[in-house]
Amino acid sequence: MPELVTIPISYFEVAINYERPVFQLWIDRATVLQGIFDALKPWNPHINDTEPRNEGKPSEQGIVVKLPLKRASFFFGPATCKFSRDDADWSSADETIAILDAALTALTLFGHVVLGKKSTALNLHIQPQTLAFMDLLSPFVPRELAAIESQPIRTMASVAKWENRKVTIDGSGALANGLFLRLERDFEAGATYEEIASQLRRDEAELFTIIGIEEDRG
């Protein structure tokens, strides 16, 4: 039987590089900011929740618009944009897609941006109900490495990377007796939100099966 777990902490982000930089977004951001701000009106943005970033490399400068009630934020600059949301789960996926779509539609309309590949990341801090977290992590420790010391291994991390995908399995730094999973995947520019959500959900289910866990939804 899979170990039942809860997911007290989660975080989702998607970063998108433009096909080419739009230098106007480095100099004059007001029109684009107004368009994004208006597009996010259903989620009650406030002027005090906008934050200019004027330090760092030109590609790192831009504007952040935060939606505190939704624990979400959207950043845009001259070469890239990024959306993130805390406490993201599958029950709120439709709302997350709606917020992201509103921000990106306004950015492309008012900023004349052509969006490129989408890089996504889903971070999960997972709490087992009965097992110690190392009971779940121990199958991923190479035997040769475990044999170095006679004492039990206290924690471990495993990272696997492919051309368009990366998986991290680790102990949680935020939860006592917790697991940390990070699922990263790149998508082509034309991938729809529904395709992205469906693939990430399959990735999560696949990894849960490999580890031997199942979310307790009761």
Short mmCIF file of C-alpha atoms in Angstrom, two decimals:
data_model
loop_
_atom_site.label_atom_id
_atom_site.label_comp_id
_atom_site.label_asym_id
_atom_site.label_seq_id
_atom_site.Cartn_x
_atom_site.Cartn_y
_atom_site.Cartn_z
CA MET A 1 0.00 0.00 0.00
CA PRO A 2 1.29 3.49 -0.77
CA GLU A 3 2.18 5.71 2.17
CA LEU A 4 -0.52 8.36 2.66
CA VAL A 5 0.92 11.87 2.67
CA THR A 6 -0.21 15.48 2.91
CA ILE A 7 1.29 18.43 1.04
CA PRO A 8 1.43 21.39 3.49
CA ILE A 9 3.68 23.53 1.26
CA SER A 10 3.65 23.84 -2.51
CA TYR A 11 4.89 26.31 -5.11
CA PHE A 12 4.39 26.58 -8.85
CA GLU A 13 6.25 28.78 -11.30
CA VAL A 14 6.53 29.24 -15.04
CA ALA A 15 9.27 31.33 -16.67
CA ILE A 16 9.04 32.35 -20.32
CA ASN A 17 11.79 33.86 -22.45
CA TYR A 18 10.73 36.09 -25.30
CA GLU A 19 11.72 35.17 -28.83
CA ARG A 20 13.62 38.46 -28.89
CA PRO A 21 14.10 41.22 -26.28
CA VAL A 22 11.69 44.17 -26.28
CA PHE A 23 13.87 47.05 -25.10
CA GLN A 24 10.92 49.38 -24.68
CA LEU A 25 10.01 47.30 -21.63
CA TRP A 26 13.34 48.28 -20.08
CA ILE A 27 12.64 51.99 -20.46
CA ASP A 28 8.87 52.62 -20.52
CA ARG A 29 6.75 50.09 -18.66
CA ALA A 30 3.69 52.19 -17.78
CA THR A 31 1.42 51.16 -20.67
CA VAL A 32 2.15 47.46 -20.21
CA LEU A 33 1.82 47.68 -16.43
CA GLN A 34 -1.56 49.39 -16.80
CA GLY A 35 -2.74 46.69 -19.20
CA ILE A 36 -1.64 43.85 -16.89
CA PHE A 37 -3.06 45.62 -13.83
CA ASP A 38 -6.43 46.02 -15.53
CA ALA A 39 -6.40 42.42 -16.77
CA LEU A 40 -5.89 41.21 -13.20
CA LYS A 41 -8.78 43.29 -11.86
CA PRO A 42 -10.93 40.21 -11.02
CA TRP A 43 -8.29 39.27 -8.42
CA ASN A 44 -8.13 42.72 -6.79
CA PRO A 45 -4.61 44.01 -7.46
CA HIS A 46 -3.55 47.18 -5.60
CA ILE A 47 -1.04 49.82 -6.62
CA ASN A 48 0.93 49.12 -3.44
CA ASP A 49 1.34 45.53 -4.61
CA THR A 50 3.40 46.60 -7.64
CA GLU A 51 7.17 46.59 -7.23
CA PRO A 52 9.76 47.94 -9.67
CA ARG A 53 13.04 46.06 -9.96
CA ASN A 54 15.74 48.45 -11.14
CA GLU A 55 18.85 46.56 -10.01
CA GLY A 56 20.82 43.72 -11.53
CA LYS A 57 21.37 42.91 -15.17
CA PRO A 58 19.05 44.54 -17.73
CA SER A 59 17.32 41.19 -18.23
CA GLU A 60 16.57 41.05 -14.48
CA GLN A 61 14.96 44.47 -14.30
CA GLY A 62 11.23 45.02 -14.65
CA ILE A 63 8.01 45.14 -12.65
CA VAL A 64 6.37 42.66 -10.27
CA VAL A 65 2.61 42.70 -9.78
CA LYS A 66 1.51 40.76 -6.69
CA LEU A 67 -1.88 39.30 -5.81
CA PRO A 68 -1.52 38.73 -2.04
CA LEU A 69 -4.97 37.17 -1.57
CA LYS A 70 -4.04 34.53 -4.16
CA ARG A 71 -0.38 34.30 -3.09
CA ALA A 72 0.55 34.85 -6.71
CA SER A 73 2.87 37.25 -8.56
CA PHE A 74 3.75 38.13 -12.13
CA PHE A 75 7.07 39.65 -13.24
CA PHE A 76 7.84 41.09 -16.66
CA GLY A 77 11.04 42.59 -18.03
CA PRO A 78 12.59 43.27 -21.43
CA ALA A 79 13.56 39.65 -22.12
CA THR A 80 11.54 37.37 -19.86
CA CYS A 81 8.50 37.04 -17.64
CA LYS A 82 7.70 34.79 -14.70
CA PHE A 83 4.51 33.76 -12.90
CA SER A 84 4.51 32.09 -9.49
CA ARG A 85 1.94 30.95 -6.96
CA ASP A 86 2.29 29.57 -3.43
CA ASP A 87 -0.02 26.87 -2.10
CA ALA A 88 -0.85 25.80 -5.65
CA ASP A 89 -2.80 22.57 -5.89
CA TRP A 90 -4.89 20.80 -8.51
CA SER A 91 -8.16 22.08 -7.06
CA SER A 92 -7.05 25.65 -7.84
CA ALA A 93 -5.51 24.83 -11.24
CA ASP A 94 -8.29 26.48 -13.25
CA GLU A 95 -7.93 29.71 -11.30
CA THR A 96 -4.13 29.60 -11.65
CA ILE A 97 -4.50 29.19 -15.42
CA ALA A 98 -6.98 32.08 -15.57
CA ILE A 99 -4.61 34.45 -13.72
CA LEU A 100 -1.63 33.42 -15.85
CA ASP A 101 -3.62 33.74 -19.07
CA ALA A 102 -4.87 37.22 -18.16
CA ALA A 103 -1.35 38.46 -17.40
CA LEU A 104 0.25 36.92 -20.49
CA THR A 105 -2.51 38.10 -22.82
CA ALA A 106 -2.05 41.67 -21.60
CA LEU A 107 1.73 41.42 -21.86
CA THR A 108 1.65 40.24 -25.46
CA LEU A 109 -1.02 42.79 -26.41
CA PHE A 110 0.48 45.90 -24.83
CA GLY A 111 4.15 44.90 -24.82
CA HIS A 112 4.25 43.46 -28.36
CA VAL A 113 6.02 40.45 -26.92
CA VAL A 114 6.37 37.11 -28.70
CA LEU A 115 6.56 34.38 -26.10
CA GLY A 116 9.05 31.52 -26.45
CA LYS A 117 9.49 28.23 -24.58
CA LYS A 118 7.88 27.83 -21.16
CA SER A 119 9.96 26.48 -18.26
CA THR A 120 7.83 25.16 -15.40
CA ALA A 121 8.65 24.03 -11.89
CA LEU A 122 6.45 22.45 -9.23
CA ASN A 123 7.85 22.31 -5.69
CA LEU A 124 6.19 20.05 -3.12
CA HIS A 125 7.01 19.68 0.59
CA ILE A 126 5.40 16.38 1.57
CA GLN A 127 4.53 15.02 5.04
CA PRO A 128 4.32 11.22 5.43
CA GLN A 129 1.68 10.04 7.90
CA THR A 130 3.35 6.95 9.35
CA LEU A 131 6.80 6.35 7.84
CA ALA A 132 10.03 8.22 8.47
CA PHE A 133 11.02 10.25 5.42
CA MET A 134 14.25 8.28 5.06
CA ASP A 135 12.23 5.08 4.70
CA LEU A 136 10.93 6.60 1.48
CA LEU A 137 14.26 8.04 0.37
CA SER A 138 16.48 5.06 1.17
CA PRO A 139 15.71 3.14 -2.08
CA PHE A 140 17.30 6.02 -3.99
CA VAL A 141 20.61 5.84 -2.12
CA PRO A 142 23.27 3.94 -4.15
CA ARG A 143 24.49 0.87 -2.24
CA GLU A 144 28.12 1.82 -2.76
CA LEU A 145 27.50 5.21 -1.19
CA ALA A 146 25.52 3.79 1.74
CA ALA A 147 28.40 1.40 2.49
CA ILE A 148 30.90 4.22 3.10
CA GLU A 149 29.78 4.55 6.74
CA SER A 150 28.27 2.06 9.18
CA GLN A 151 25.94 4.70 10.63
CA PRO A 152 22.50 5.23 9.10
CA ILE A 153 22.23 7.92 6.44
CA ARG A 154 20.36 10.90 7.87
CA THR A 155 19.23 12.42 4.58
CA MET A 156 19.93 12.29 0.85
CA ALA A 157 19.16 13.95 -2.44
CA SER A 158 18.71 12.49 -5.90
CA VAL A 159 18.63 14.55 -9.11
CA ALA A 160 17.87 13.28 -12.60
CA LYS A 161 18.03 15.57 -15.63
CA TRP A 162 16.98 15.05 -19.22
CA GLU A 163 16.96 17.46 -22.15
CA ASN A 164 13.60 19.01 -21.27
CA ARG A 165 12.94 17.64 -17.80
CA LYS A 166 14.50 17.50 -14.34
CA VAL A 167 13.42 15.75 -11.12
CA THR A 168 14.79 16.38 -7.61
CA ILE A 169 14.01 14.14 -4.64
CA ASP A 170 15.30 15.36 -1.28
CA GLY A 171 14.55 15.76 2.39
CA SER A 172 12.47 18.83 3.17
CA GLY A 173 14.20 21.80 4.75
CA ALA A 174 10.82 23.22 5.78
CA LEU A 175 9.11 20.21 7.38
CA ALA A 176 10.27 17.88 10.10
CA ASN A 177 10.21 14.35 8.70
CA GLY A 178 9.28 15.72 5.28
CA LEU A 179 10.12 15.05 1.65
CA PHE A 180 10.90 17.67 -0.97
CA LEU A 181 10.11 17.07 -4.63
CA ARG A 182 10.83 19.47 -7.48
CA LEU A 183 9.46 18.64 -10.91
CA GLU A 184 10.79 20.77 -13.76
CA ARG A 185 9.75 20.51 -17.40
CA ASP A 186 10.14 22.70 -20.50
CA PHE A 187 7.37 23.14 -23.03
CA GLU A 188 7.36 24.51 -26.55
CA ALA A 189 5.93 27.99 -27.08
CA GLY A 190 2.75 26.60 -28.61
CA ALA A 191 1.85 24.32 -25.68
CA THR A 192 -1.56 25.17 -24.22
CA TYR A 193 -2.21 25.69 -20.54
CA GLU A 194 -4.32 22.53 -20.47
CA GLU A 195 -1.51 20.50 -22.07
CA ILE A 196 0.97 21.84 -19.53
CA ALA A 197 -1.30 21.13 -16.56
CA SER A 198 -2.11 17.64 -17.81
CA GLN A 199 1.56 16.76 -18.32
CA LEU A 200 2.61 18.11 -14.91
CA ARG A 201 -0.15 16.15 -13.25
CA ARG A 202 1.04 12.97 -14.98
CA ASP A 203 4.62 13.76 -13.92
CA GLU A 204 3.51 14.13 -10.31
CA ALA A 205 1.49 10.90 -10.36
CA GLU A 206 4.39 9.03 -11.96
CA LEU A 207 6.85 10.20 -9.30
CA PHE A 208 4.44 9.47 -6.45
CA THR A 209 4.11 5.91 -7.75
CA ILE A 210 7.88 5.48 -7.96
CA ILE A 211 8.38 6.74 -4.40
CA GLY A 212 5.39 4.79 -3.09
CA ILE A 213 3.21 7.62 -1.79
CA GLU A 214 -0.35 8.81 -2.30
CA GLU A 215 -1.90 12.13 -1.30
CA ASP A 216 -4.52 11.85 1.43
CA ARG A 217 -7.45 13.86 0.08
CA GLY A 218 -9.78 12.97 2.94
#
